[in-house]
Coordinates of C-alpha atoms in Angstrom, one line a residue:
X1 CA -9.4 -25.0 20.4
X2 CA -9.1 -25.6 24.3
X3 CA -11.8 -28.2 23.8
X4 CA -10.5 -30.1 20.8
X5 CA -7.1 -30.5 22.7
X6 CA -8.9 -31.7 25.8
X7 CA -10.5 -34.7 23.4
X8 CA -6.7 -35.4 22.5
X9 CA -5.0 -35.0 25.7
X10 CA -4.0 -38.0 27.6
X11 CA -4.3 -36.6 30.8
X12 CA -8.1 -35.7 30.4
X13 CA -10.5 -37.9 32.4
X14 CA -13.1 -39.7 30.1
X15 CA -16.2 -37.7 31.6
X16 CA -14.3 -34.2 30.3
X17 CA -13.5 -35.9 26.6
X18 CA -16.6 -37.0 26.5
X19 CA -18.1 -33.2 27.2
X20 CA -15.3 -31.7 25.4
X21 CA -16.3 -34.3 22.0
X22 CA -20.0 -33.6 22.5
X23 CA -19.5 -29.7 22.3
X24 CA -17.2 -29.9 19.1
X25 CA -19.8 -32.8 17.2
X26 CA -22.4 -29.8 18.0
X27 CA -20.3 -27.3 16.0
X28 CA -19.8 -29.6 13.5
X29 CA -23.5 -30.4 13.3
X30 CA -25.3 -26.8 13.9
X31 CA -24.9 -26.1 10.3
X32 CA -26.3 -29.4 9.0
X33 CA -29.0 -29.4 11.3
X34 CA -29.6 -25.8 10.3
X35 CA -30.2 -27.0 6.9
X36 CA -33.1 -29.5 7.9
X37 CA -34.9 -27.5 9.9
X38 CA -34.9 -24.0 7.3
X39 CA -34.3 -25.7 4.5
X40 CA -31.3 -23.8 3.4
X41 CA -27.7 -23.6 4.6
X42 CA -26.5 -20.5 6.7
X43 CA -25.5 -18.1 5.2
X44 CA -21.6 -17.6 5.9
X45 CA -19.3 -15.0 4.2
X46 CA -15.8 -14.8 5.3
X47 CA -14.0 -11.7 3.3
X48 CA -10.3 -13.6 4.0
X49 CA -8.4 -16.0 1.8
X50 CA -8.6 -20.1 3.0
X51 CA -4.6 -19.9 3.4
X52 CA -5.0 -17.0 5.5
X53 CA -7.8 -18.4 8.0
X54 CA -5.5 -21.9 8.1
X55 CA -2.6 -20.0 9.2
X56 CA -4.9 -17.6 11.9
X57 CA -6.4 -21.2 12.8
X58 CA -3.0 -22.7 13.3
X59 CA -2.0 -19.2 15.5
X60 CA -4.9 -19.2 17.5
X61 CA -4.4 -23.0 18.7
X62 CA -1.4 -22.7 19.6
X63 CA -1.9 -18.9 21.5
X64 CA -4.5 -21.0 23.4
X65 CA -2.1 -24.2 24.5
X66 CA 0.2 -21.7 25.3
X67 CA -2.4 -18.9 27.4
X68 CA -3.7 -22.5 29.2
X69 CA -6.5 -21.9 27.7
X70 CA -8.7 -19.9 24.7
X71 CA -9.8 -16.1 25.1
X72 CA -13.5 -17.4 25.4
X73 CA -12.1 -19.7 28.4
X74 CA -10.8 -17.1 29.8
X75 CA -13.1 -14.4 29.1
X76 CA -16.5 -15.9 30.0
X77 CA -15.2 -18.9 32.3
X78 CA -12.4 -17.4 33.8
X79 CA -13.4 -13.6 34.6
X80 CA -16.4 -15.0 36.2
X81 CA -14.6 -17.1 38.4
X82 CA -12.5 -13.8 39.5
X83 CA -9.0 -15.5 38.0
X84 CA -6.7 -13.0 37.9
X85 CA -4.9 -15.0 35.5
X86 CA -7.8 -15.3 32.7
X87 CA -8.5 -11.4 33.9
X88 CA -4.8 -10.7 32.8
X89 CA -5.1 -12.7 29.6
X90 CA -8.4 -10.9 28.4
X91 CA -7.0 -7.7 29.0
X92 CA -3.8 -8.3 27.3
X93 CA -5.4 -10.1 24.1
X94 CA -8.0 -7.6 23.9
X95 CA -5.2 -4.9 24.1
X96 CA -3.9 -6.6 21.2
X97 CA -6.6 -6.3 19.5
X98 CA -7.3 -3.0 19.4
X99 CA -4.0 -2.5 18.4
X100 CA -4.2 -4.7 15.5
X101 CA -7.3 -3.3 14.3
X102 CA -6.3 0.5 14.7
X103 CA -3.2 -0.3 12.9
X104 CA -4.9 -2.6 10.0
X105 CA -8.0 -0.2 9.9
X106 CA -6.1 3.4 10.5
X107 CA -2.2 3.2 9.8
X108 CA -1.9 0.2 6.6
X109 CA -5.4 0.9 5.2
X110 CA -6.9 -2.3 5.0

């Protein structure tokens, strides 16, 4: 999501959008290209409904405008460059997580 906004921002120099567009076509074109080489699509199952993973989508673009960047970013890019900023983010959205599973998985029963 940090890289689609990049594409869209007009602050971005073109040599980042450029990056940024290249690395989204890819994700866009790993399936099809799957398909050509194997002959069949991936296989994909997603146990959610499609109004569900558009509102998650939504949540999770906008969590990542607002955490300056996406918990990859900050996770991979970020802990490696010793930001304590993307070190508190991980830690507080992985928190989160836990919590949301435990109580999903343990206390509601999903």
């Amino acid at each position: 999501s940090g890289l689609t906004s990049r594409i869209f921002a007009r602050s971005t120099d073109a040599e980042a959008r450029g990056v940024s567009a290249l690395f989204v076509l890819g994700l866009l074109l790993a399936a099809p290209i799957w398909l050509l080489v194997s002959g069949e699509w991936p296989q994909q199952w997603v146990p959610s409904s499609p109004a569900l993973m558009a509102v998650a989508g939504l949540l999770v673009g906008f969590g990542a405008t607002y955490g300056n960047g996406c918990t990859s970013g900050h996770g991979v890019c970020g802990i490696s460059r010793g930001s304590m900023r993307s070190i508190t983010a991980t830690v507080t959205f992985m928190a989160a997580a836990f919590v949301t599973v435990f109580v999903t998985r343990h206390l509601i029963g999903g």
